Tab-separated table of C-alpha atoms and ligand atoms in Angstrom:
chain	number	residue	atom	x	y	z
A	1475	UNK	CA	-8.973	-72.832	-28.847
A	1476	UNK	CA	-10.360	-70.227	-26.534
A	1477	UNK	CA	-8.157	-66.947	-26.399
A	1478	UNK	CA	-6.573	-66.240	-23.478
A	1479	UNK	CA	-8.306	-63.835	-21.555
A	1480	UNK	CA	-6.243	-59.923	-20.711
A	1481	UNK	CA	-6.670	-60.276	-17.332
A	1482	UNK	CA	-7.214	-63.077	-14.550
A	1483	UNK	CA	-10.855	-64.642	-14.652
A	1484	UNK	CA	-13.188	-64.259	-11.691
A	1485	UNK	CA	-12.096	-67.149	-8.682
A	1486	UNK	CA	-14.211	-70.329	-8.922
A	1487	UNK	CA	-15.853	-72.030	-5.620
A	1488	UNK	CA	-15.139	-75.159	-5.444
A	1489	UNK	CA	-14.185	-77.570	-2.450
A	1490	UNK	CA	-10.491	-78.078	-3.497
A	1491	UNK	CA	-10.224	-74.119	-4.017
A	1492	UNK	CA	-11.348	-73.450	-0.616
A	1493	UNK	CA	-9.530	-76.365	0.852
A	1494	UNK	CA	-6.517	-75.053	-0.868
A	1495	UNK	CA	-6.709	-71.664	-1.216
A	1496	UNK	CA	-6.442	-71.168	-5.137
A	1497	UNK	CA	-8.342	-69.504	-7.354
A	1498	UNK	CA	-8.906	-72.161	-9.978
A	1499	UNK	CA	-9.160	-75.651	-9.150
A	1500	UNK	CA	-6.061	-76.899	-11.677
A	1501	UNK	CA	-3.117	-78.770	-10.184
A	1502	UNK	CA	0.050	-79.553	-11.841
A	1503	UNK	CA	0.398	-82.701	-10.611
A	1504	UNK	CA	3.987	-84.164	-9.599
A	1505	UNK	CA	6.320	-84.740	-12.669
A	1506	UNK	CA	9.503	-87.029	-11.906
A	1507	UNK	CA	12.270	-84.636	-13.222
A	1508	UNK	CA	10.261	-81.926	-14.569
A	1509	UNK	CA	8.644	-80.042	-11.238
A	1510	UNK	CA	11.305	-77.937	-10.499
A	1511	UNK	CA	10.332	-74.182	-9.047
A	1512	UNK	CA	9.799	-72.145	-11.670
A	1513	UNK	CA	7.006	-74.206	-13.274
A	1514	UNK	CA	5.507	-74.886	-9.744
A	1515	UNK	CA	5.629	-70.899	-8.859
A	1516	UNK	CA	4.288	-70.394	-12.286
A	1517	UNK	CA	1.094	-72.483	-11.950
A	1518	UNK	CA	0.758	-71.096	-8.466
A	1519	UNK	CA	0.847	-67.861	-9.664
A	1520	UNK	CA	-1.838	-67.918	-12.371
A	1521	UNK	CA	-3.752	-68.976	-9.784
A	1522	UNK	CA	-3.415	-72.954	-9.652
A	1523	UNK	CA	-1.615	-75.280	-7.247
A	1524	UNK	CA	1.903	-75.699	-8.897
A	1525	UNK	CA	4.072	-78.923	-7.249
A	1526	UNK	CA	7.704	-79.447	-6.566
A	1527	UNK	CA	8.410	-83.120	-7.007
A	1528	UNK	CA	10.720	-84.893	-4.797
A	1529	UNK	CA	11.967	-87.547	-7.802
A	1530	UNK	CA	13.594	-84.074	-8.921
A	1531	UNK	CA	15.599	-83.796	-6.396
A	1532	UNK	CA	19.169	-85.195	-5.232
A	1533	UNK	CA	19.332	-84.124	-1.540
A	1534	UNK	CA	16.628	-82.689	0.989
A	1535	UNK	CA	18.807	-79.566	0.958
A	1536	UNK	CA	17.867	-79.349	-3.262
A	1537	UNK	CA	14.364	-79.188	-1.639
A	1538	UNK	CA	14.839	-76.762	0.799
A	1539	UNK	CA	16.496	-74.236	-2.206
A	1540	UNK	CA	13.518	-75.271	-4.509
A	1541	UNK	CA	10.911	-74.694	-1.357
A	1542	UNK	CA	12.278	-71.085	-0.987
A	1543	UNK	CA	12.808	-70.553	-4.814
A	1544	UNK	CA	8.546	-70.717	-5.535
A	1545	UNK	CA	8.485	-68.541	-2.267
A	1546	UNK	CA	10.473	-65.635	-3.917
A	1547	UNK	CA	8.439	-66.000	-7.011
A	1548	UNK	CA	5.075	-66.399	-5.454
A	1549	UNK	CA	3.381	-66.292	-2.434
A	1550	UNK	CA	0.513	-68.165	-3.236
A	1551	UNK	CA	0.023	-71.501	-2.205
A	1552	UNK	CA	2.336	-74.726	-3.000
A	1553	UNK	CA	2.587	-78.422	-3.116
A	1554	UNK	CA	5.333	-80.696	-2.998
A	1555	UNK	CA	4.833	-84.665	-4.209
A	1556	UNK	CA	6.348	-87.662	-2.854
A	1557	UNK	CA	6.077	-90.851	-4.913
A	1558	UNK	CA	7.001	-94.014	-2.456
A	1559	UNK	CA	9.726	-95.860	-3.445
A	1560	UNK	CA	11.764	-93.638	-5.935
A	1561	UNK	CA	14.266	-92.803	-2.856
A	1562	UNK	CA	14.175	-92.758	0.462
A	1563	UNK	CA	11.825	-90.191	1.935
A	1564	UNK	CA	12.410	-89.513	4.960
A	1565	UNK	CA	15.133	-86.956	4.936
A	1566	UNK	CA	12.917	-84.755	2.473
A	1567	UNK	CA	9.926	-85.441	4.456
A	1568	UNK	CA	11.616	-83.497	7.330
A	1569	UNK	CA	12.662	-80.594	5.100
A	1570	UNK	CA	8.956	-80.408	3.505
A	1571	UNK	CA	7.616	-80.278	7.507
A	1572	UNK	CA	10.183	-78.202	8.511
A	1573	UNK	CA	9.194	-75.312	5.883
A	1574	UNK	CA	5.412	-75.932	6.619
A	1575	UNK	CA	4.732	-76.133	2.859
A	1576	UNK	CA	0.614	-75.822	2.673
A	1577	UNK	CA	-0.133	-78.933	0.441
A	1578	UNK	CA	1.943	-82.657	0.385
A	1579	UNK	CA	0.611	-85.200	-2.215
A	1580	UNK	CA	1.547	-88.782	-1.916
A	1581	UNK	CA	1.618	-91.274	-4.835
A	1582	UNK	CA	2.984	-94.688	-5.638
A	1583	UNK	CA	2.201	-97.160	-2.320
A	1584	UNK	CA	0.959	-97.393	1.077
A	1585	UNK	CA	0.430	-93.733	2.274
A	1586	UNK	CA	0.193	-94.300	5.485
A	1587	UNK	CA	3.200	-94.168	7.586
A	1588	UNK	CA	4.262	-90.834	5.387
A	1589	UNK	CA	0.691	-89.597	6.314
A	1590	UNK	CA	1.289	-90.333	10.137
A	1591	UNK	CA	3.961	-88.339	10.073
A	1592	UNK	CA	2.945	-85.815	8.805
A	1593	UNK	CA	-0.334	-85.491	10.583
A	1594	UNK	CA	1.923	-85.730	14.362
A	1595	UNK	CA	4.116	-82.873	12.997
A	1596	UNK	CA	1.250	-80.706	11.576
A	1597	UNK	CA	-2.330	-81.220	11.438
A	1598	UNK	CA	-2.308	-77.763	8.755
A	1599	UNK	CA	-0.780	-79.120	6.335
A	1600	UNK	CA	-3.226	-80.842	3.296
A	1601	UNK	CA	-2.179	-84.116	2.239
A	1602	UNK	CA	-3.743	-84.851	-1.204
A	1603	UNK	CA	-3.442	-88.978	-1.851
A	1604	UNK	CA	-3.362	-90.305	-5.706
A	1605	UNK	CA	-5.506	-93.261	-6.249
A	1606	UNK	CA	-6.897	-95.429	-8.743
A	1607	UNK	CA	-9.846	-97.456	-6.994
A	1608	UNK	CA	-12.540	-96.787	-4.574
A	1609	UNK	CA	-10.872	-98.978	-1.734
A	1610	UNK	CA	-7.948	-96.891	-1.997
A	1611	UNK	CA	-9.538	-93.690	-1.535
A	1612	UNK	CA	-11.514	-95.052	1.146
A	1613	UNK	CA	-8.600	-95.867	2.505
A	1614	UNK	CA	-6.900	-92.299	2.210
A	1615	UNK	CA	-9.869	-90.672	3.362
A	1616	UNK	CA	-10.235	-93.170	6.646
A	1617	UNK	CA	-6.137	-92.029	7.042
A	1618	UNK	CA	-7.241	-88.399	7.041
A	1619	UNK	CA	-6.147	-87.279	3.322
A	1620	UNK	CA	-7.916	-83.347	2.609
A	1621	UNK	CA	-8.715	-84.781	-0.447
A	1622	UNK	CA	-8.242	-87.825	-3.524
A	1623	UNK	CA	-6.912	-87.229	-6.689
A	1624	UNK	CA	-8.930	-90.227	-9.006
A	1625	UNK	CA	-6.086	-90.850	-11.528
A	1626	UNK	CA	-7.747	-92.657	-14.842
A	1627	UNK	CA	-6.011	-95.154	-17.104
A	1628	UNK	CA	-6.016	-92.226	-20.026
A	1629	UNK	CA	-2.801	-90.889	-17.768
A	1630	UNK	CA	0.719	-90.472	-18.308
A	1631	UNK	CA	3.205	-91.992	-15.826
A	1632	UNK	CA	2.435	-94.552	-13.183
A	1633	UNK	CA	-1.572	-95.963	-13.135
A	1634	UNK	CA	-3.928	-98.361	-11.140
A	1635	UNK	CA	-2.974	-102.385	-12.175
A	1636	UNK	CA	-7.210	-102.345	-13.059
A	1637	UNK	CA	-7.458	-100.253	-16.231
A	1638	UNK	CA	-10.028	-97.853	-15.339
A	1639	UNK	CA	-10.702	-94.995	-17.306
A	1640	UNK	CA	-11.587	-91.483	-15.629
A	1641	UNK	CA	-15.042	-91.219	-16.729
A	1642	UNK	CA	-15.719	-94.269	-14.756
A	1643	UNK	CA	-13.561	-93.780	-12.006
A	1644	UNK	CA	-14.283	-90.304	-10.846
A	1645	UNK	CA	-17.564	-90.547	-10.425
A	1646	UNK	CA	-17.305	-93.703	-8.593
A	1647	UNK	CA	-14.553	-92.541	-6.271
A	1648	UNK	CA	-17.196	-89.342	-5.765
A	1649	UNK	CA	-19.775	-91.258	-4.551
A	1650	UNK	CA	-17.790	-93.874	-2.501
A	1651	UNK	CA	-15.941	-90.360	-0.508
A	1652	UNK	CA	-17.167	-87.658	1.376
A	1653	UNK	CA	-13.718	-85.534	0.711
A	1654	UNK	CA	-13.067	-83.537	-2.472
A	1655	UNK	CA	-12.243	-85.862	-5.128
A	1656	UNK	CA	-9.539	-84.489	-8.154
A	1657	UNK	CA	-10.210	-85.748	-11.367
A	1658	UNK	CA	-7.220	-86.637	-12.977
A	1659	UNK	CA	-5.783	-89.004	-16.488
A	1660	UNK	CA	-6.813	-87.001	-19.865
A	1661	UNK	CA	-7.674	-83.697	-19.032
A	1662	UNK	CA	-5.587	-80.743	-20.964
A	1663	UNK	CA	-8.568	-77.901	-21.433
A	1664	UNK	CA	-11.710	-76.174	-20.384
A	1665	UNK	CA	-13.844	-78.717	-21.595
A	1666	UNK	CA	-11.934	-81.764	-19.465
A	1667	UNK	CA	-12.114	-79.520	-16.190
A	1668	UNK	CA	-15.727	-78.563	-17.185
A	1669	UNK	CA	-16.304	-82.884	-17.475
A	1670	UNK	CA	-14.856	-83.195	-14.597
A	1671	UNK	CA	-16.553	-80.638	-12.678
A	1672	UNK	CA	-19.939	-82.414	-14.273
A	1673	UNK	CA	-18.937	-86.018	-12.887
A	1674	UNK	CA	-18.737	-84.451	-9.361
A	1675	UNK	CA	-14.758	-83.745	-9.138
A	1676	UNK	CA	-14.055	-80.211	-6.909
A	1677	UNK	CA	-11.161	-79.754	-9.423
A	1678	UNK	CA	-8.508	-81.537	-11.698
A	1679	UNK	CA	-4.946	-82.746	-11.468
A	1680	UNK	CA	-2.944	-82.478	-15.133
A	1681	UNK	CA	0.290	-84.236	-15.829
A	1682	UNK	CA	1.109	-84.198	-19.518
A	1683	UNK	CA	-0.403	-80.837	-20.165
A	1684	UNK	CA	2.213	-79.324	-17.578
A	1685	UNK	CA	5.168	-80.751	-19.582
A	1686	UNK	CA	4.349	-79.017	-22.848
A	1687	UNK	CA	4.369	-75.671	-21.504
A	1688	UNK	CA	6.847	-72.846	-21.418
A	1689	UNK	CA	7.755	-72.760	-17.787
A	1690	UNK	CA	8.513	-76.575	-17.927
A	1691	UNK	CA	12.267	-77.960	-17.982
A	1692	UNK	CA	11.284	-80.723	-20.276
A	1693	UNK	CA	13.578	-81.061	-23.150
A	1694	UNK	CA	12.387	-79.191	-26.639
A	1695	UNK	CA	12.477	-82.611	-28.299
A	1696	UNK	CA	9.983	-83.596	-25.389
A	1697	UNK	CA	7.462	-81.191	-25.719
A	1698	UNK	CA	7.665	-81.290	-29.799
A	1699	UNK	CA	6.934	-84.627	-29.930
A	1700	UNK	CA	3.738	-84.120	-27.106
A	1701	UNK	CA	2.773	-81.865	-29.312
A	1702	UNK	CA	3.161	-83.709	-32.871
A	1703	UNK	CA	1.637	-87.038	-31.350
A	1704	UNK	CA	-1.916	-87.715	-31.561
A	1705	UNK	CA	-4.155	-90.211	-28.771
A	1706	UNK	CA	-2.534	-93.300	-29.740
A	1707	UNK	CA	1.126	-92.415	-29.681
A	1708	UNK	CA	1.216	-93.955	-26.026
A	1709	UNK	CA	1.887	-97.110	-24.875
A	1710	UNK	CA	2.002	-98.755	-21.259
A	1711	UNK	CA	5.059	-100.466	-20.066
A	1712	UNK	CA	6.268	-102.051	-16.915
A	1713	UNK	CA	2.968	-104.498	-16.714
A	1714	UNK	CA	5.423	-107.362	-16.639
A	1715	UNK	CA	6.597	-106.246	-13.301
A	1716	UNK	CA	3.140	-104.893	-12.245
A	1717	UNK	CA	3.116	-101.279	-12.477
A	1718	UNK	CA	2.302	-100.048	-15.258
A	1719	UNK	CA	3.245	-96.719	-16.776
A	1720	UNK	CA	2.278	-94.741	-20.016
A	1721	UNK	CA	4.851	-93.527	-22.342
A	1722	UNK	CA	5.010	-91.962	-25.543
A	1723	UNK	CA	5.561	-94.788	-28.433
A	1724	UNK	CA	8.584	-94.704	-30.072
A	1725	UNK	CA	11.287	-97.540	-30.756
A	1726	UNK	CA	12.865	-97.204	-27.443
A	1727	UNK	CA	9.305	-97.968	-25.758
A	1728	UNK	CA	9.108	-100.930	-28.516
A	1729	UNK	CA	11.976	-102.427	-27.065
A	1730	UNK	CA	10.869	-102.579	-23.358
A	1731	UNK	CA	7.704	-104.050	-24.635
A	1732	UNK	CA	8.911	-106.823	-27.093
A	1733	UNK	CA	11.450	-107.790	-23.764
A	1734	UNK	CA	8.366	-107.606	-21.189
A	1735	UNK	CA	6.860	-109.927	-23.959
A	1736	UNK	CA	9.885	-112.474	-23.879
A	1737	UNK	CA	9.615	-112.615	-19.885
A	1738	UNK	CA	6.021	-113.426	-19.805
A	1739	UNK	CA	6.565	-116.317	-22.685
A	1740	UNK	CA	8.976	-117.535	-20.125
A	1741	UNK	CA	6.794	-117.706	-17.417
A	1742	UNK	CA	8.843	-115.117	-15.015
A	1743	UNK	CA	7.178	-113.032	-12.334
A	1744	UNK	CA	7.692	-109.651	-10.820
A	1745	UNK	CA	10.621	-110.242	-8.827
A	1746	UNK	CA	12.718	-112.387	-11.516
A	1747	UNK	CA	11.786	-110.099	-14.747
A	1748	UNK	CA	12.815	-107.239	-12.879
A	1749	UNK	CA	16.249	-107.688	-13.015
A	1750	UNK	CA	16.216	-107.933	-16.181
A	1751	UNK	CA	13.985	-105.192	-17.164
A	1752	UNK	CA	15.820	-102.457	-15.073
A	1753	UNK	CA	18.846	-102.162	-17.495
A	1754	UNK	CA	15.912	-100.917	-20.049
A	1755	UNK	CA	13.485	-98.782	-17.584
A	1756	UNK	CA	15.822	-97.023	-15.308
A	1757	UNK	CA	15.321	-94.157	-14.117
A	1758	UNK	CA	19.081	-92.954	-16.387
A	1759	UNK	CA	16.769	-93.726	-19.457
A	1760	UNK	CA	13.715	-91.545	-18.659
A	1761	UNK	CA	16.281	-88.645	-17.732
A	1762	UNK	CA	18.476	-89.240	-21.089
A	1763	UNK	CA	15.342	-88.663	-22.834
A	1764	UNK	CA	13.084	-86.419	-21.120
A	1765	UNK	CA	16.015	-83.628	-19.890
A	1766	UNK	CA	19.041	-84.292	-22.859
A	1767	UNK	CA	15.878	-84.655	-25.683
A	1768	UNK	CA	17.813	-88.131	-26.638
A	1769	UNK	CA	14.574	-89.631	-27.383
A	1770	UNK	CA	16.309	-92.535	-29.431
A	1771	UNK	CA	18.171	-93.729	-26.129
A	1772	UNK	CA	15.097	-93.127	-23.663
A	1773	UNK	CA	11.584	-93.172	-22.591
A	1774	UNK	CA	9.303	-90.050	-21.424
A	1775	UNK	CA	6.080	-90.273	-19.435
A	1776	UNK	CA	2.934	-89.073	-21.680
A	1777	UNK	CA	-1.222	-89.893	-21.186
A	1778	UNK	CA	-3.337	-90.542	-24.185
A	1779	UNK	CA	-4.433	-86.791	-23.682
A	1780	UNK	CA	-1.163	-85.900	-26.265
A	1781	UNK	CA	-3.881	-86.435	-28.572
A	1782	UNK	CA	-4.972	-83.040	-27.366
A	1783	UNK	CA	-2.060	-80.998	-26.601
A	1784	UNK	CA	-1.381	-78.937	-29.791
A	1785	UNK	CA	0.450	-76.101	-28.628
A	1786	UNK	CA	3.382	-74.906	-25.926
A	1787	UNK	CA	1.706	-71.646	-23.794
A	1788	UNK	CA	3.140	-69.997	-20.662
A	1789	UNK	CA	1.356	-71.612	-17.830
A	1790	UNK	CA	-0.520	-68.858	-17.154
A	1791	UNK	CA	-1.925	-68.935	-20.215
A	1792	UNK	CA	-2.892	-72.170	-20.340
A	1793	UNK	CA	-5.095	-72.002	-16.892
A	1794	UNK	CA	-6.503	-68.627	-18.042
A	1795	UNK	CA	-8.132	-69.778	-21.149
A	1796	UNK	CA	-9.002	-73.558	-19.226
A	1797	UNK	CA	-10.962	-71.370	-17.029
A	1798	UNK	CA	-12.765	-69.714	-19.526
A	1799	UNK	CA	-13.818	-72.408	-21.573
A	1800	UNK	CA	-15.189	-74.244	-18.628
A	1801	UNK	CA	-17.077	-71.163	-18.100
A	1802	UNK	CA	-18.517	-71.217	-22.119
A	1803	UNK	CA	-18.768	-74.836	-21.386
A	1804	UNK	CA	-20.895	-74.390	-18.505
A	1805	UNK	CA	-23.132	-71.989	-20.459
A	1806	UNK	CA	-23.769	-74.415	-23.046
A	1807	UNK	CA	-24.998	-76.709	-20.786
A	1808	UNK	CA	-27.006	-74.093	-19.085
A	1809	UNK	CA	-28.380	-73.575	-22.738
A	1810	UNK	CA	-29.307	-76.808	-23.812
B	236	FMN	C1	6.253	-86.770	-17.183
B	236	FMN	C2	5.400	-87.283	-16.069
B	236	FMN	C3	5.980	-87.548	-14.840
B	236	FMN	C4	5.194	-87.956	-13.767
B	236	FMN	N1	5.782	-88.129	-12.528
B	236	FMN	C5	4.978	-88.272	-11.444
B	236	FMN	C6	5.530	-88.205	-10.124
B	236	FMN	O1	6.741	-88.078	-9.921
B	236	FMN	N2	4.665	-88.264	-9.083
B	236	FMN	C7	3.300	-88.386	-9.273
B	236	FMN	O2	2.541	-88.382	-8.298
B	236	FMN	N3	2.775	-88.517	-10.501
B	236	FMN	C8	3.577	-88.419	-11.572
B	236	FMN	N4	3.013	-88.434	-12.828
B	236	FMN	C9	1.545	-88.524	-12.958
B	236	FMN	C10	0.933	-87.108	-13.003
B	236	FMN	O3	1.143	-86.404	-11.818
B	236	FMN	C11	-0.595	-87.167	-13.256
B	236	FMN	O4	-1.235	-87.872	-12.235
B	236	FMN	C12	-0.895	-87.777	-14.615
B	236	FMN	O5	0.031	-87.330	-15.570
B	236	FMN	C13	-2.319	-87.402	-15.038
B	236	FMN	O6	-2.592	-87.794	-16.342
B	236	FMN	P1	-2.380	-86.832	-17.634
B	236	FMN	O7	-0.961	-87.034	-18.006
B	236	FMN	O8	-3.341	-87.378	-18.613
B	236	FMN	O9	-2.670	-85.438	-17.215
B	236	FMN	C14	3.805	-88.120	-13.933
B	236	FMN	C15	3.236	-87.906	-15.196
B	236	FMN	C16	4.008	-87.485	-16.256
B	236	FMN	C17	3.364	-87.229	-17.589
């Protein structure tokens, strides 16, 4: 492990700096329950794009108080993330556009009528779109997305139905785009963001990493057992009903599989399993688990990349030294 450095590292250049206005091109990507302000301000602060995530919040007017939280602990740039279908969006989508907020990202369906929206009410604003496939970041960038964040089957939370892994997918996505391209799914250090740099990604999106750290509201049962798992402590759920997710393995997890199983031995699709599924993947049992630390009773998003997460650092911290490594990283190459 790199040690973190006294003082902020030099800026880096990249697209999605420049586009965003950050000095290191590290997002904390949108966490259902766990991107509340001070992590996002945090991340922003050390010089990263920190997120507010709209699955966090009850009522646009949470939003609003969240939105002008990160402003009194930062004035550096901010995103908030909307994943379609977790609640209605509308009324938050006016309270995001009515505060101007620099940076949207949109996850989890068709981005298109949020994007239209968005684009009549403010053409400033960047929209960042998360895909897994080429077609859909053609699509995003045909819609008029800043930029695609290229999320890899290594990730925690909600992934593409084709099982693509990031070192495949980013550099396809790069070639198949002319926007910036995120790399995203299994990055935690220096030496992912320096990989991804390498592949042709302007910068990287981190989930799991962004759980385990100090500033995060995750329970302490949470980010212990990020820490004490290794890469193949995850598992991926809800396939039955065609979305699948990564979790961390534990009994709980067990259970939704062995009754995902039991569906598909009895021939039912994605509209009659998921019925009876939802008692099991609810969005209760994630919160139970991730916020109370009831682990037994619950299921908590985590990407393969637990297998790297050994510690729990101040956010600040943990971009410093990432930017640092990438730099030693960088040198090696320059070496070889
Ligand atoms: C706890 C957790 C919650 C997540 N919730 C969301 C969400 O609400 N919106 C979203 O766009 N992505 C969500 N994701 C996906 C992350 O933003 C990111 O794309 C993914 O975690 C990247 O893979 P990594 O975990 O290997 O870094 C979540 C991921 C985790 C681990």
């Amino acid at each position: 492990m790199t040690d973190t450095p006294a003082s902020a590292p030099a800026p880096m250049h990249t697209r999605i700096t420049e586009l965003l206005g950050i000095d290191y091109p590290i997002v904390q990507g949108g966490l259902a329950h766990l991107s509340l302000a001070p992590l996002a301000a945090a991340v922003s602060s050390a010089g990263g794009l920190g997120q507010l995530g709209v699955a966090c919040f009850a009522t646009p007017e949470d939003l609003r108080a969240a939105i002008a939280e990160v402003r009194g602990l930062t004035d550096r740039p901010f995103g908030v993330n909307f994943p379609i279908g977790v609640k209605p969006m509308d009324a938050f989508l006016e309270v995001a556009l009515a505060e101007r907020v620099p940076c949207i990202s949109i996850t989890g369906g068709n981005p298109e009528p949020l994007m239209r929206r968005i684009q009549a009410a403010n053409r400033k604003t960047n929209i960042l779109v998360l895909v897994a496939g080429v077609r859909a970041a053609q699509k995003a960038q045909d819609l008029g997305a800043a930029a695609v964040i290229a999320v890899g089957f290594e990730g925690g939370g909600h992934l593409g139905r084709d099982d693509i892994g990031t070192l495949v997918l980013v550099p396809r996505i790069v070639d198949a785009v002319q926007i910036p391209v995120l790399a995203s799914g299994g990055i935690a250090n220096g030496r992912g963001l320096a990989a991804a740099l390498t592949l042709g990604a302007a910068g990287v999106e981190l989930g799991t990493r962004f759980v385990a750290v100090q500033e995060g509201n995750a329970h302490p049962r949470y980010k212990a057992a990020i820490v004490a798992a290794n890469e193949t402590d995850t598992v991926i759920i809800e396939r039955a009903i065609g979305r699948p997710a990564r979790v961390l393995r534990s009994p709980f997890a067990e259970q939704i599989l062995t009754v995902e199983a039991e569906l598909l031995a009895r021939g039912a699709d994605r509209e009659t399993a998921l019925p009876e599924l939802l008692p099991l993947i609810a969005g209760a049992n994630n919160m139970r688990a991730a916020l109370d630390g009831d682990l037994a009773h619950g299921f908590v998003w985590a990407g393969q990349v637990v297998g790297l997460i050994h510690d729990i650092p101040a956010a600040r911290e943990l971009i410093w030294q990432m930017v640092t490594e990438t730099r030693t990283c960088g040198q090696y190459l320059a070496n070889l």
